Amino acid sequence: MTDLFEASGIHPPDAPLADRLRPRTLEEVVGQDHLLGAGGPIRRMVEAGRLGSMILWGPPGTGKTTIARLLAQAAGYQFQQISAVFSGVADLKKAFEAARMRRAAGQSTLLFVDEIHRFNRAQQDGFLPFVEEGIVTLVGATTENPSFELNGALLSRSQVYVLKRLDDAALDQLLIRAEAQEGGTLPLTPEARQALAALADGDGRYLLTMAEVLFDLTSTEPLDVQALAGILQKRAPAYDKSREEHYNLISALHKSVRGSDPDAALYWLARMLNGGEDPLYLARRIVRMAVEDIGEADPLSLLVANAAKDTYDFLGSPEGEL
């Protein structure tokens, strides 16, 4: 049930900064111009006034929920949201029945399913007849690769749109809006402001959460990078050893080596190690890179990579990591 604040589009004064700055139109969404800008596929749907079912795939804090809500608003659909984390079969039945009643009254329904990949295969199959009949327009949000986590039948009835991590320009735009909202500038040096954006790692919600902490400071002197790190501490890197982020990072490491970019390669290597990846797995992948990506350009690379793998395999941690 929506309250008066939600119905009016006005957030209560004690709401988090990220909620108070939530875009009210699709034009205010930052960082996703490839989908929402002129000629973008989602923009064309809105201009045609007819939405198709879609899966929004992207990392946290890139605007998946906001885009779904604004799509319903722009196209004149009734927005209904459920979460795969908290919802079961009974909740789905209620949602579909409500959508069926709206359709009989001439009202279309956009059903937004957050974390849709958490529904099992049988539950995902339950969406199919209602999507096919047009009772709901399904918009699912996921941080996992839909090809791995969603049924082929459901994917065949939906368009998959990839949301990008917010770049520096988009993050800076969010900080400018936050400063306008709070009526003051962030107490940061230019270098610390860049460090703040780097710490967010493309996550707009996290950036605004950190900014809200900084606005509450009483310090009048701008914080440098070291002082900023002392206040915000260190963010746990987004990484898992068996799911989407695992494959993203090992792919980035491969591409960095293939592109002869040692700084980037060291960054991705350190990020995986810091995230808890098995060093022996990385050593094996580096041997593979020495064969496939370097090859005869530097024959010694294979000897060095094999020696590193054998050394770690023999000594283990922590000696083998030195």
Tab-separated table of C-alpha atoms in Angstrom:
chain	number	residue	atom	x	y	z
A	1	MET	CA	0.000	0.000	0.000
A	2	THR	CA	1.379	3.418	-0.925
A	3	ASP	CA	1.391	6.197	1.644
A	4	LEU	CA	0.715	9.885	1.019
A	5	PHE	CA	4.393	10.645	0.446
A	6	GLU	CA	4.745	7.940	-2.218
A	7	ALA	CA	1.481	8.910	-3.905
A	8	SER	CA	2.573	12.530	-4.175
A	9	GLY	CA	6.110	11.703	-5.294
A	10	ILE	CA	7.486	13.632	-2.316
A	11	HIS	CA	9.868	11.860	0.040
A	12	PRO	CA	9.648	12.458	3.807
A	13	PRO	CA	12.315	14.840	5.145
A	14	ASP	CA	14.035	12.085	7.124
A	15	ALA	CA	14.386	9.812	4.081
A	16	PRO	CA	17.941	8.872	3.014
A	17	LEU	CA	19.588	11.248	0.560
A	18	ALA	CA	19.543	8.576	-2.168
A	19	ASP	CA	15.753	8.360	-1.891
A	20	ARG	CA	15.266	12.117	-1.830
A	21	LEU	CA	17.328	12.410	-5.011
A	22	ARG	CA	15.589	9.565	-6.817
A	23	PRO	CA	14.800	10.764	-10.379
A	24	ARG	CA	11.210	11.772	-11.093
A	25	THR	CA	11.459	11.441	-14.875
A	26	LEU	CA	13.436	9.235	-17.237
A	27	GLU	CA	15.359	12.319	-18.371
A	28	GLU	CA	16.830	12.661	-14.878
A	29	VAL	CA	18.314	9.150	-14.876
A	30	VAL	CA	22.106	9.366	-15.290
A	31	GLY	CA	24.575	6.980	-16.863
A	32	GLN	CA	22.179	4.937	-19.035
A	33	ASP	CA	21.900	7.050	-22.171
A	34	HIS	CA	22.479	3.976	-24.367
A	35	LEU	CA	19.036	2.772	-23.249
A	36	LEU	CA	17.154	5.941	-22.328
A	37	GLY	CA	18.688	8.561	-24.606
A	38	ALA	CA	17.440	9.616	-28.021
A	39	GLY	CA	17.136	6.528	-30.185
A	40	GLY	CA	17.680	4.168	-27.267
A	41	PRO	CA	15.534	1.005	-27.234
A	42	ILE	CA	13.692	1.792	-24.011
A	43	ARG	CA	13.157	5.397	-25.082
A	44	ARG	CA	11.549	4.189	-28.306
A	45	MET	CA	9.150	1.987	-26.331
A	46	VAL	CA	8.074	4.940	-24.195
A	47	GLU	CA	7.573	7.164	-27.220
A	48	ALA	CA	5.426	4.457	-28.831
A	49	GLY	CA	3.372	4.219	-25.636
A	50	ARG	CA	3.647	0.426	-25.523
A	51	LEU	CA	6.083	-1.414	-23.269
A	52	GLY	CA	7.431	-4.902	-23.833
A	53	SER	CA	8.595	-7.303	-21.137
A	54	MET	CA	12.261	-6.850	-20.304
A	55	ILE	CA	15.064	-7.884	-17.978
A	56	LEU	CA	17.252	-5.102	-16.587
A	57	TRP	CA	20.671	-6.588	-15.888
A	58	GLY	CA	23.274	-4.531	-14.096
A	59	PRO	CA	25.291	-3.998	-10.916
A	60	PRO	CA	23.767	-2.464	-7.776
A	61	GLY	CA	23.060	1.263	-7.695
A	62	THR	CA	22.638	1.786	-11.438
A	63	GLY	CA	18.907	2.605	-11.427
A	64	LYS	CA	17.056	-0.631	-12.213
A	65	THR	CA	14.169	-0.053	-9.792
A	66	THR	CA	13.953	3.643	-10.631
A	67	ILE	CA	13.813	2.985	-14.377
A	68	ALA	CA	11.032	0.426	-13.954
A	69	ARG	CA	8.947	2.820	-11.849
A	70	LEU	CA	9.446	5.699	-14.270
A	71	LEU	CA	8.625	3.483	-17.259
A	72	ALA	CA	5.245	2.696	-15.769
A	73	GLN	CA	4.672	6.374	-15.058
A	74	ALA	CA	5.675	7.498	-18.551
A	75	ALA	CA	3.577	4.869	-20.350
A	76	GLY	CA	0.526	5.160	-18.103
A	77	TYR	CA	0.820	1.667	-16.628
A	78	GLN	CA	-0.046	0.696	-13.072
A	79	PHE	CA	3.211	-0.074	-11.248
A	80	GLN	CA	3.255	-3.161	-9.047
A	81	GLN	CA	6.422	-4.375	-7.341
A	82	ILE	CA	7.356	-7.667	-5.726
A	83	SER	CA	10.692	-8.992	-4.503
A	84	ALA	CA	11.850	-12.512	-5.247
A	85	VAL	CA	13.564	-12.511	-1.855
A	86	PHE	CA	10.367	-12.015	0.165
A	87	SER	CA	7.635	-13.266	-2.183
A	88	GLY	CA	6.272	-16.751	-2.743
A	89	VAL	CA	3.653	-18.450	-4.909
A	90	ALA	CA	0.763	-16.903	-2.958
A	91	ASP	CA	2.149	-13.388	-3.537
A	92	LEU	CA	2.522	-14.064	-7.254
A	93	LYS	CA	-1.062	-15.298	-7.522
A	94	LYS	CA	-2.333	-12.147	-5.821
A	95	ALA	CA	-0.261	-9.959	-8.140
A	96	PHE	CA	-1.521	-11.732	-11.260
A	97	GLU	CA	-5.147	-11.638	-10.099
A	98	ALA	CA	-4.907	-7.908	-9.380
A	99	ALA	CA	-3.389	-7.360	-12.825
A	100	ARG	CA	-6.157	-9.404	-14.448
A	101	MET	CA	-8.810	-7.231	-12.775
A	102	ARG	CA	-7.053	-4.052	-13.903
A	103	ARG	CA	-6.887	-5.347	-17.445
A	104	ALA	CA	-10.644	-5.985	-17.413
A	105	ALA	CA	-11.047	-2.331	-16.432
A	106	GLY	CA	-8.765	-1.193	-19.267
A	107	GLN	CA	-5.656	-0.568	-17.136
A	108	SER	CA	-2.276	-2.091	-18.039
A	109	THR	CA	0.064	-3.380	-15.320
A	110	LEU	CA	3.852	-3.232	-15.173
A	111	LEU	CA	4.951	-5.957	-12.757
A	112	PHE	CA	8.437	-5.228	-11.450
A	113	VAL	CA	10.233	-8.232	-9.964
A	114	ASP	CA	13.366	-7.316	-8.024
A	115	GLU	CA	16.116	-9.962	-7.850
A	116	ILE	CA	14.156	-12.102	-10.299
A	117	HIS	CA	17.012	-14.605	-10.534
A	118	ARG	CA	16.187	-15.748	-6.984
A	119	PHE	CA	12.955	-17.347	-8.158
A	120	ASN	CA	13.433	-21.032	-8.952
A	121	ARG	CA	12.736	-22.492	-12.393
A	122	ALA	CA	9.195	-23.561	-11.577
A	123	GLN	CA	8.314	-20.113	-10.225
A	124	GLN	CA	9.790	-18.485	-13.335
A	125	ASP	CA	7.643	-20.751	-15.496
A	126	GLY	CA	4.623	-19.408	-13.614
A	127	PHE	CA	5.122	-15.999	-15.271
A	128	LEU	CA	4.830	-17.336	-18.807
A	129	PRO	CA	1.037	-17.548	-19.349
A	130	PHE	CA	0.457	-14.104	-17.836
A	131	VAL	CA	3.194	-12.530	-19.960
A	132	GLU	CA	1.934	-14.283	-23.103
A	133	GLU	CA	-1.655	-13.166	-22.527
A	134	GLY	CA	-0.555	-9.606	-21.873
A	135	ILE	CA	-2.016	-9.568	-18.373
A	136	VAL	CA	1.279	-8.132	-17.103
A	137	THR	CA	4.254	-6.470	-18.696
A	138	LEU	CA	7.141	-8.036	-16.815
A	139	VAL	CA	10.199	-5.997	-15.878
A	140	GLY	CA	12.718	-8.092	-13.971
A	141	ALA	CA	15.848	-6.768	-12.298
A	142	THR	CA	18.927	-8.874	-11.721
A	143	THR	CA	22.593	-8.496	-10.893
A	144	GLU	CA	23.327	-11.965	-12.298
A	145	ASN	CA	23.786	-13.016	-15.906
A	146	PRO	CA	20.247	-13.796	-17.174
A	147	SER	CA	21.592	-16.466	-19.534
A	148	PHE	CA	22.721	-18.484	-16.513
A	149	GLU	CA	19.963	-17.682	-14.033
A	150	LEU	CA	16.694	-17.354	-16.009
A	151	ASN	CA	14.666	-19.875	-17.975
A	152	GLY	CA	15.137	-19.848	-21.721
A	153	ALA	CA	11.373	-19.662	-22.185
A	154	LEU	CA	11.177	-16.514	-20.058
A	155	LEU	CA	14.154	-14.959	-21.836
A	156	SER	CA	12.581	-15.649	-25.225
A	157	ARG	CA	9.614	-13.480	-24.208
A	158	SER	CA	11.725	-10.616	-22.878
A	159	GLN	CA	14.360	-8.198	-24.053
A	160	VAL	CA	17.527	-8.129	-21.950
A	161	TYR	CA	18.969	-4.658	-21.404
A	162	VAL	CA	22.366	-4.194	-19.779
A	163	LEU	CA	22.787	-1.264	-17.393
A	164	LYS	CA	26.303	0.127	-17.093
A	165	ARG	CA	28.183	1.051	-13.958
A	166	LEU	CA	27.982	4.812	-13.550
A	167	ASP	CA	31.046	6.517	-14.974
A	168	ASP	CA	32.869	9.469	-13.388
A	169	ALA	CA	30.727	12.025	-15.223
A	170	ALA	CA	27.489	10.420	-14.018
A	171	LEU	CA	28.765	10.127	-10.445
A	172	ASP	CA	29.839	13.764	-10.445
A	173	GLN	CA	26.393	14.739	-11.685
A	174	LEU	CA	24.888	12.923	-8.704
A	175	LEU	CA	27.204	14.769	-6.322
A	176	ILE	CA	26.212	18.109	-7.859
A	177	ARG	CA	22.536	17.246	-7.326
A	178	ALA	CA	23.291	16.195	-3.750
A	179	GLU	CA	25.006	19.512	-3.059
A	180	ALA	CA	22.035	21.405	-4.490
A	181	GLN	CA	19.668	19.330	-2.339
A	182	GLU	CA	21.685	19.924	0.840
A	183	GLY	CA	22.436	23.574	0.091
A	184	GLY	CA	26.215	23.329	0.388
A	185	THR	CA	29.335	21.782	-1.099
A	186	LEU	CA	30.962	18.598	0.071
A	187	PRO	CA	33.921	19.312	2.382
A	188	LEU	CA	36.445	17.629	0.102
A	189	THR	CA	39.569	18.590	-1.796
A	190	PRO	CA	39.439	17.907	-5.554
A	191	GLU	CA	41.601	14.818	-5.041
A	192	ALA	CA	39.356	13.529	-2.250
A	193	ARG	CA	36.297	14.101	-4.430
A	194	GLN	CA	37.859	11.891	-7.098
A	195	ALA	CA	38.692	9.288	-4.456
A	196	LEU	CA	35.069	9.332	-3.289
A	197	ALA	CA	33.882	8.548	-6.817
A	198	ALA	CA	36.485	5.790	-7.148
A	199	LEU	CA	35.330	4.272	-3.866
A	200	ALA	CA	31.739	4.159	-5.136
A	201	ASP	CA	32.883	1.960	-8.050
A	202	GLY	CA	29.954	2.913	-10.281
A	203	ASP	CA	27.291	2.496	-7.569
A	204	GLY	CA	25.199	5.682	-7.391
A	205	ARG	CA	23.303	4.639	-4.261
A	206	TYR	CA	26.520	3.950	-2.384
A	207	LEU	CA	27.984	7.269	-3.520
A	208	LEU	CA	25.008	9.210	-2.158
A	209	THR	CA	25.076	7.224	1.084
A	210	MET	CA	28.712	8.236	1.603
A	211	ALA	CA	27.963	11.819	0.621
A	212	GLU	CA	25.235	11.974	3.260
A	213	VAL	CA	27.786	11.002	5.910
A	214	LEU	CA	30.080	13.798	4.748
A	215	PHE	CA	27.309	16.407	4.782
A	216	ASP	CA	26.727	15.625	8.449
A	217	LEU	CA	30.303	16.547	9.375
A	218	THR	CA	30.867	19.792	11.236
A	219	SER	CA	34.398	20.264	9.876
A	220	THR	CA	34.919	23.499	7.976
A	221	GLU	CA	38.221	22.435	6.418
A	222	PRO	CA	38.110	20.360	3.240
A	223	LEU	CA	39.102	16.745	3.794
A	224	ASP	CA	42.048	15.330	1.874
A	225	VAL	CA	42.232	11.743	0.635
A	226	GLN	CA	43.765	10.449	3.859
A	227	ALA	CA	41.145	12.123	6.059
A	228	LEU	CA	38.373	10.845	3.788
A	229	ALA	CA	39.680	7.292	4.113
A	230	GLY	CA	39.708	7.649	7.890
A	231	ILE	CA	36.037	8.648	7.951
A	232	LEU	CA	34.611	6.262	5.388
A	233	GLN	CA	37.013	3.391	5.987
A	234	LYS	CA	37.340	0.793	3.247
A	235	ARG	CA	34.547	-0.596	1.143
A	236	ALA	CA	34.403	-4.353	0.798
A	237	PRO	CA	35.056	-5.112	-2.877
A	238	ALA	CA	32.129	-6.475	-4.865
A	239	TYR	CA	33.254	-10.035	-5.522
A	240	ASP	CA	32.090	-13.600	-5.262
A	241	LYS	CA	34.058	-16.690	-6.084
A	242	SER	CA	31.448	-18.604	-8.052
A	243	ARG	CA	28.979	-16.185	-9.624
A	244	GLU	CA	28.833	-13.224	-11.997
A	245	GLU	CA	31.536	-11.017	-10.475
A	246	HIS	CA	34.005	-13.905	-10.552
A	247	TYR	CA	33.693	-14.208	-14.328
A	248	ASN	CA	33.681	-10.443	-14.860
A	249	LEU	CA	36.982	-9.976	-13.046
A	250	ILE	CA	38.851	-12.927	-14.520
A	251	SER	CA	37.749	-11.706	-17.959
A	252	ALA	CA	39.049	-8.222	-17.126
A	253	LEU	CA	42.385	-9.726	-16.077
A	254	HIS	CA	42.648	-11.648	-19.356
A	255	LYS	CA	41.837	-8.572	-21.418
A	256	SER	CA	44.369	-6.443	-19.529
A	257	VAL	CA	47.160	-8.942	-20.211
A	258	ARG	CA	46.079	-9.247	-23.844
A	259	GLY	CA	46.092	-5.461	-24.121
A	260	SER	CA	49.587	-5.146	-22.594
A	261	ASP	CA	48.301	-3.037	-19.692
A	262	PRO	CA	50.350	-4.084	-16.623
A	263	ASP	CA	48.725	-1.578	-14.246
A	264	ALA	CA	45.230	-2.820	-15.054
A	265	ALA	CA	46.351	-6.454	-14.855
A	266	LEU	CA	47.831	-5.909	-11.386
A	267	TYR	CA	44.669	-4.118	-10.273
A	268	TRP	CA	42.348	-6.960	-11.291
A	269	LEU	CA	44.734	-9.552	-9.880
A	270	ALA	CA	44.909	-7.740	-6.532
A	271	ARG	CA	41.149	-7.252	-6.452
A	272	MET	CA	40.516	-10.972	-6.920
A	273	LEU	CA	43.077	-11.926	-4.277
A	274	ASN	CA	41.620	-9.349	-1.907
A	275	GLY	CA	38.162	-10.801	-2.539
A	276	GLY	CA	39.344	-14.237	-1.390
A	277	GLU	CA	40.028	-15.959	-4.712
A	278	ASP	CA	42.140	-19.133	-4.616
A	279	PRO	CA	45.699	-18.098	-5.643
A	280	LEU	CA	46.225	-21.466	-7.327
A	281	TYR	CA	43.209	-20.835	-9.575
A	282	LEU	CA	44.730	-17.496	-10.590
A	283	ALA	CA	48.137	-19.090	-11.127
A	284	ARG	CA	46.616	-21.643	-13.494
A	285	ARG	CA	44.810	-18.909	-15.423
A	286	ILE	CA	48.046	-16.928	-15.727
A	287	VAL	CA	49.767	-20.013	-17.178
A	288	ARG	CA	46.950	-20.177	-19.709
A	289	MET	CA	47.481	-16.485	-20.543
A	290	ALA	CA	51.186	-17.136	-21.061
A	291	VAL	CA	50.290	-19.780	-23.652
A	292	GLU	CA	47.305	-18.191	-25.384
A	293	ASP	CA	47.819	-14.434	-25.074
A	294	ILE	CA	51.605	-14.028	-24.966
A	295	GLY	CA	52.947	-17.130	-26.672
A	296	GLU	CA	56.067	-16.693	-28.792
A	297	ALA	CA	56.168	-12.949	-28.152
A	298	ASP	CA	57.912	-13.837	-24.874
A	299	PRO	CA	58.658	-17.579	-24.528
A	300	LEU	CA	60.028	-17.038	-21.013
A	301	SER	CA	56.594	-15.979	-19.776
A	302	LEU	CA	55.419	-19.597	-19.747
A	303	LEU	CA	58.448	-20.693	-17.712
A	304	VAL	CA	57.916	-17.880	-15.196
A	305	ALA	CA	54.166	-18.518	-14.919
A	306	ASN	CA	54.699	-22.265	-14.436
A	307	ALA	CA	57.384	-21.636	-11.838
A	308	ALA	CA	55.025	-19.337	-9.901
A	309	LYS	CA	52.237	-21.920	-10.016
A	310	ASP	CA	54.530	-24.756	-8.921
A	311	THR	CA	56.003	-22.642	-6.120
A	312	TYR	CA	52.619	-21.783	-4.682
A	313	ASP	CA	51.374	-25.356	-5.142
A	314	PHE	CA	54.402	-26.601	-3.190
A	315	LEU	CA	54.573	-23.982	-0.436
A	316	GLY	CA	50.959	-22.877	-0.086
A	317	SER	CA	49.973	-19.790	1.926
A	318	PRO	CA	51.427	-17.507	3.092
A	319	GLU	CA	54.941	-18.349	1.856
A	320	GLY	CA	53.882	-19.009	-1.716
A	321	GLU	CA	52.223	-15.597	-1.992
A	322	LEU	CA	55.400	-13.634	-1.277
